[in-house]
């Protein structure tokens, strides 16, 4: 009898992850017998968890914070995008039982902009933040032909490091001069954790430091944070009359590639999926 494929998302903490809801929606929609569960794994336990995946009968799974870099170090067969970013979020076994890793965040980022702002690829981007998420965004922007990417981070040294890694299109700049660069950008991306609900930021930090009144009128503003969907950053851009793209579509699209590996079908990111996930989220918050 054929085994029912099973997959997971591992992180610490993991209770907040929307991935089980997304994958179960597709399992149900495509009438696939399979499972997708969240597993809380500490950093110390993560290597033994990865080494026991085959024994546990998984077809593969996702890894999320804080394990993406550790997963990259543990999985020997990583693809080009993963090697470039230095972190993975998707794992699968090939037919020979070898574990592979990829980073599908960059794919998710571009698909979300393709969906909600077709023609977004232009000349100059401003990227705020130089952590793990920023690396996937920089990779995407380079892939889609951005000529100049201004990278601004609170800790300048991290921005300099990424600029060296990603090459000459990336120009690091100082945090305090952020508003001097707003007017140059065709795309502005927040990759920092400022604005994440319940994250340890004070009210002052939640207010975006950006003065959107300097922005080009046709700039596209996007945030990779999706909890809340309308971050203070996006709210402010919207109030300034600018085009905004929220971050949840990136989560949906990055998930499609893993689903295809484990369950054999490339699922569609639809309005129905979006509304189902957002509605159940809101209901859970109310209770
Ligand atoms: P991730 O892997 O999710 O990107 P990370 O590596 O911890 O997470 O990076 C978080 C990003 O948010 C960093 O760019 C961080 O800036 P620093 O490198 O200076 O720490 C940024 N960040 C977090 N809190 C911030 C704050 N209060 N103000 C400005 N930037 C902040």
Coordinates of C-alpha atoms and ligand atoms in Angstrom, one line a residue:
X1 CA 0.0 0.0 0.0
X2 CA 1.3 3.5 -0.9
X3 CA 2.4 5.6 2.0
X4 CA 0.4 8.8 2.6
X5 CA 2.9 11.7 2.1
X6 CA 3.5 13.8 5.1
X7 CA 5.2 17.2 5.6
X8 CA 5.9 19.6 8.4
X9 CA 6.9 23.1 9.4
X10 CA 9.6 23.3 12.1
X11 CA 10.4 26.4 14.1
X12 CA 10.7 27.9 17.6
X13 CA 8.1 29.1 18.5
X14 CA 5.8 27.7 16.0
X15 CA 2.2 28.2 17.3
X16 CA 1.8 31.3 15.1
X17 CA 2.7 29.7 11.8
X18 CA 0.0 30.0 9.1
X19 CA 1.7 27.3 7.0
X20 CA -0.5 24.3 8.3
X21 CA -3.6 26.2 7.4
X22 CA -2.3 27.0 3.9
X23 CA -1.2 23.4 3.1
X24 CA -4.3 21.8 4.6
X25 CA -6.4 24.1 2.5
X26 CA -4.7 22.8 -0.7
X27 CA -4.7 19.2 0.5
X28 CA -8.5 19.5 0.9
X29 CA -9.0 21.5 -2.3
X30 CA -7.1 19.1 -4.5
X31 CA -8.4 16.0 -2.5
X32 CA -5.0 14.7 -1.7
X33 CA -4.4 12.3 1.1
X34 CA -1.6 13.8 3.0
X35 CA -0.7 15.7 6.1
X36 CA 1.1 18.8 7.1
X37 CA 1.8 19.6 10.8
X38 CA 3.7 22.1 12.8
X39 CA 6.5 20.9 15.0
X40 CA 8.2 22.9 17.7
X41 CA 11.9 22.2 17.7
X42 CA 14.5 24.1 19.7
X43 CA 17.8 25.2 18.2
X44 CA 19.7 22.5 20.2
X45 CA 17.4 19.7 19.0
X46 CA 17.3 20.9 15.4
X47 CA 20.2 18.8 14.0
X48 CA 18.9 15.5 15.4
X49 CA 15.4 16.4 14.1
X50 CA 16.8 16.9 10.6
X51 CA 18.7 13.6 10.8
X52 CA 15.6 11.7 11.9
X53 CA 13.3 13.0 9.1
X54 CA 13.5 9.8 7.0
X55 CA 12.9 7.6 10.0
X56 CA 9.9 9.7 10.9
X57 CA 8.5 9.1 7.4
X58 CA 8.4 12.7 6.1
X59 CA 8.5 13.5 2.4
X60 CA 9.9 16.9 3.4
X61 CA 8.9 20.1 5.0
X62 CA 9.5 23.7 5.8
X63 CA 11.8 25.3 8.3
X64 CA 11.2 28.7 9.7
X65 CA 12.7 31.1 12.3
X66 CA 15.2 30.6 13.8
X67 CA 16.4 27.5 11.9
X68 CA 16.8 28.7 8.3
X69 CA 20.6 29.2 8.4
X70 CA 21.2 26.1 10.5
X71 CA 19.1 24.0 8.1
X72 CA 21.3 25.3 5.2
X73 CA 24.4 24.2 7.1
X74 CA 23.0 20.7 7.7
X75 CA 21.6 19.8 4.3
X76 CA 24.2 18.9 1.8
X77 CA 22.3 19.2 -1.4
X78 CA 21.2 22.8 -1.7
X79 CA 20.3 24.6 -5.0
X80 CA 21.7 27.7 -6.4
X81 CA 19.3 30.2 -4.8
X82 CA 19.8 28.6 -1.4
X83 CA 23.6 28.8 -1.8
X84 CA 23.3 32.5 -2.7
X85 CA 21.0 33.4 0.2
X86 CA 22.7 31.1 2.7
X87 CA 19.5 29.9 4.3
X88 CA 16.8 27.4 3.4
X89 CA 13.1 27.1 4.1
X90 CA 12.1 24.0 2.1
X91 CA 13.4 20.4 2.3
X92 CA 12.5 17.3 0.4
X93 CA 13.8 13.8 -0.3
X94 CA 14.5 12.9 -3.9
X95 CA 13.6 9.4 -5.3
X96 CA 17.0 8.1 -4.1
X97 CA 16.2 9.2 -0.5
X98 CA 18.7 12.2 -0.6
X99 CA 17.6 15.2 1.3
X100 CA 17.6 18.5 -0.7
X101 CA 17.1 22.1 0.4
X102 CA 16.0 25.3 -1.3
X103 CA 15.0 28.8 -0.4
X104 CA 11.6 29.7 -1.9
X105 CA 11.2 33.1 -0.2
X106 CA 12.7 34.9 -3.2
X107 CA 10.2 33.2 -5.5
X108 CA 7.4 34.1 -3.2
X109 CA 8.5 37.7 -3.1
X110 CA 8.5 38.2 -6.9
X111 CA 5.2 36.3 -7.5
X112 CA 3.4 38.5 -4.9
X113 CA 4.6 41.6 -6.7
X114 CA 3.7 40.1 -10.1
X115 CA 0.2 39.4 -8.8
X116 CA -0.5 42.8 -7.3
X117 CA 1.7 45.2 -9.2
X118 CA 2.5 43.8 -12.6
X119 CA 5.3 45.8 -14.3
X120 CA 7.0 46.5 -10.9
X121 CA 10.5 45.8 -12.3
X122 CA 12.1 49.2 -12.8
X123 CA 15.5 50.8 -12.1
X124 CA 16.0 51.7 -8.4
X125 CA 14.9 50.0 -5.2
X126 CA 15.2 51.0 -1.6
X127 CA 15.5 48.0 0.7
X128 CA 15.2 48.6 4.5
X129 CA 16.8 45.9 6.7
X130 CA 19.8 43.6 6.3
X131 CA 18.7 40.4 8.1
X132 CA 17.9 37.0 6.6
X133 CA 14.7 38.1 4.9
X134 CA 16.6 41.0 3.2
X135 CA 18.9 38.5 1.5
X136 CA 16.0 36.8 -0.3
X137 CA 14.7 40.2 -1.4
X138 CA 18.1 41.4 -2.7
X139 CA 18.4 38.1 -4.7
X140 CA 15.0 38.7 -6.3
X141 CA 15.7 42.3 -7.2
X142 CA 19.0 41.4 -8.8
X143 CA 17.3 38.5 -10.7
X144 CA 14.6 40.9 -12.0
X145 CA 17.2 43.4 -13.3
X146 CA 17.2 46.2 -10.7
X147 CA 20.2 48.4 -11.6
X148 CA 20.5 50.1 -8.3
X149 CA 19.5 48.8 -4.9
X150 CA 20.0 51.2 -1.9
X151 CA 20.3 49.1 1.2
X152 CA 19.7 50.8 4.6
X153 CA 20.0 49.1 7.9
X154 CA 20.0 50.3 11.5
X155 CA 23.4 48.5 12.0
X156 CA 25.4 49.8 9.0
X157 CA 28.0 47.0 9.1
X158 CA 25.3 44.4 8.3
X159 CA 24.3 46.4 5.2
X160 CA 27.9 46.7 4.1
X161 CA 28.4 43.0 4.5
X162 CA 25.4 42.2 2.3
X163 CA 26.5 44.8 -0.3
X164 CA 29.8 43.0 -0.6
X165 CA 28.1 39.7 -0.9
X166 CA 25.5 40.7 -3.5
X167 CA 27.7 42.9 -5.7
X168 CA 27.9 46.3 -7.2
X169 CA 24.2 47.0 -7.7
X170 CA 23.8 47.2 -3.9
X171 CA 24.8 50.5 -2.3
X172 CA 24.7 50.6 1.5
X173 CA 23.6 53.9 3.1
X174 CA 23.2 55.2 6.6
X175 CA 20.0 54.7 8.6
X176 CA 19.7 58.4 9.5
X177 CA 19.7 59.5 5.8
X178 CA 16.9 57.1 4.9
X179 CA 14.6 60.0 3.8
X180 CA 17.3 61.4 1.4
X181 CA 16.8 58.2 -0.7
X182 CA 13.0 57.9 -0.8
X183 CA 12.6 60.1 -3.9
X184 CA 15.0 57.9 -5.9
X185 CA 13.1 54.7 -5.4
X186 CA 10.7 52.9 -7.8
X187 CA 10.2 50.2 -5.2
X188 CA 10.5 50.5 -1.4
X189 CA 10.7 47.2 0.6
X190 CA 10.6 46.8 4.4
X191 CA 12.4 43.7 5.5
X192 CA 12.9 44.6 9.1
X193 CA 10.9 43.2 12.0
X194 CA 9.5 46.7 12.9
X195 CA 5.8 46.4 12.8
X196 CA 5.4 42.8 13.7
X197 CA 2.5 42.3 16.1
X198 CA 3.5 41.4 19.6
X199 CA 7.2 41.7 18.7
X200 CA 9.4 43.5 21.3
X201 CA 9.2 46.9 19.7
X202 CA 8.0 50.0 21.5
X203 CA 5.4 52.4 20.2
X204 CA 7.9 54.8 18.9
X205 CA 9.6 52.2 16.7
X206 CA 6.2 51.1 15.3
X207 CA 5.9 54.5 13.7
X208 CA 7.6 54.4 10.5
X209 CA 10.7 56.6 10.2
X210 CA 10.0 57.2 6.6
X211 CA 8.7 60.4 5.2
X212 CA 6.7 59.1 2.2
X213 CA 5.9 62.7 1.0
X214 CA 9.3 62.6 -0.8
X215 CA 8.4 59.5 -2.8
X216 CA 7.8 59.2 -6.5
X217 CA 4.0 59.2 -7.2
X218 CA 4.2 55.8 -8.9
X219 CA 6.4 54.1 -6.4
X220 CA 5.4 50.6 -5.1
X221 CA 5.7 50.1 -1.4
X222 CA 5.7 46.6 0.1
X223 CA 6.4 45.0 3.5
X224 CA 7.3 41.4 4.0
X225 CA 5.7 41.5 7.5
X226 CA 2.1 40.2 7.3
X227 CA 1.1 40.2 11.0
X228 CA -0.7 42.6 11.0
X229 CA -1.5 42.6 7.3
X230 CA -1.5 46.4 7.3
X231 CA 1.8 47.3 9.1
X232 CA 2.4 50.8 10.3
X233 CA 4.8 51.1 7.3
X234 CA 2.1 50.2 4.8
X235 CA -0.5 52.3 6.5
X236 CA 1.7 55.3 6.3
X237 CA 2.4 54.7 2.6
X238 CA -1.3 54.3 1.9
X239 CA -2.1 57.5 3.7
X240 CA 0.4 59.2 1.4
X241 CA -1.6 57.9 -1.5
X242 CA 1.0 55.4 -2.7
X243 CA 0.5 52.0 -4.2
X244 CA 1.0 49.3 -1.6
X245 CA 1.4 45.5 -1.7
X246 CA 1.0 43.6 1.6
X247 CA 3.2 40.6 2.5
X248 CA 0.9 37.6 2.9
X249 CA 1.0 36.7 -0.8
X250 CA 4.8 36.1 -0.4
X251 CA 3.9 33.4 2.2
X252 CA 1.3 31.8 -0.1
X253 CA 3.6 31.7 -3.1
X254 CA 6.7 30.4 -1.3
X255 CA 4.5 27.5 0.0
X256 CA 3.6 26.3 -3.5
X257 CA 7.0 25.0 -4.4
X258 CA 7.2 22.8 -1.3
X259 CA 3.7 21.5 -1.8
X260 CA 4.5 20.4 -5.3
X261 CA 7.6 18.5 -4.1
X262 CA 5.8 16.6 -1.4
X263 CA 2.3 16.1 -2.8
X264 CA 2.9 16.2 -6.6
X265 CA 0.7 19.2 -7.6
X266 CA 1.6 22.8 -8.0
X267 CA -1.2 24.5 -6.2
X268 CA -2.8 27.8 -7.2
X269 CA -2.7 31.0 -5.0
X270 CA -6.3 32.2 -5.3
X271 CA -8.5 34.9 -3.9
X272 CA -10.4 32.1 -2.1
X273 CA -7.3 30.9 -0.3
X274 CA -6.4 34.4 0.7
X275 CA -9.8 35.2 2.1
X276 CA -10.1 31.8 3.9
X277 CA -6.7 32.3 5.6
X278 CA -7.4 35.9 6.5
X279 CA -10.9 35.2 7.8
X280 CA -9.8 32.3 10.0
X281 CA -6.9 34.4 11.3
X282 CA -9.2 37.3 12.3
X283 CA -11.7 34.9 14.0
X284 CA -9.0 33.3 16.0
X285 CA -7.7 36.7 17.1
X286 CA -11.2 37.7 18.3
X287 CA -11.6 34.6 20.5
Ligands
LIG1 P1 15.2 38.2 9.6 O1 16.0 36.9 9.4 O2 13.7 37.9 9.8 O3 15.4 39.2 8.6 P2 17.0 39.4 11.6 O4 18.2 38.7 10.9 O5 16.9 39.4 13.0 O6 15.6 38.7 11.1 O7 16.9 40.9 11.0 C1 15.9 41.8 11.5 C2 16.1 43.1 10.7 O8 15.2 44.0 11.4 C3 17.5 43.7 10.8 O9 17.7 44.4 9.6 C4 17.4 44.6 12.0 O10 18.3 45.6 12.1 P3 19.8 45.4 12.8 O11 20.6 44.6 11.9 O12 20.2 46.8 13.1 O13 19.5 44.6 14.1 C5 16.0 45.2 11.8 N1 15.4 45.7 13.0 C6 14.9 45.0 14.1 N2 14.4 45.9 15.0 C7 14.7 47.2 14.5 C8 14.4 48.5 15.0 N3 13.8 48.7 16.1 N4 14.7 49.5 14.2 C9 15.4 49.3 13.0 N5 15.6 48.1 12.5 C10 15.3 47.0 13.2

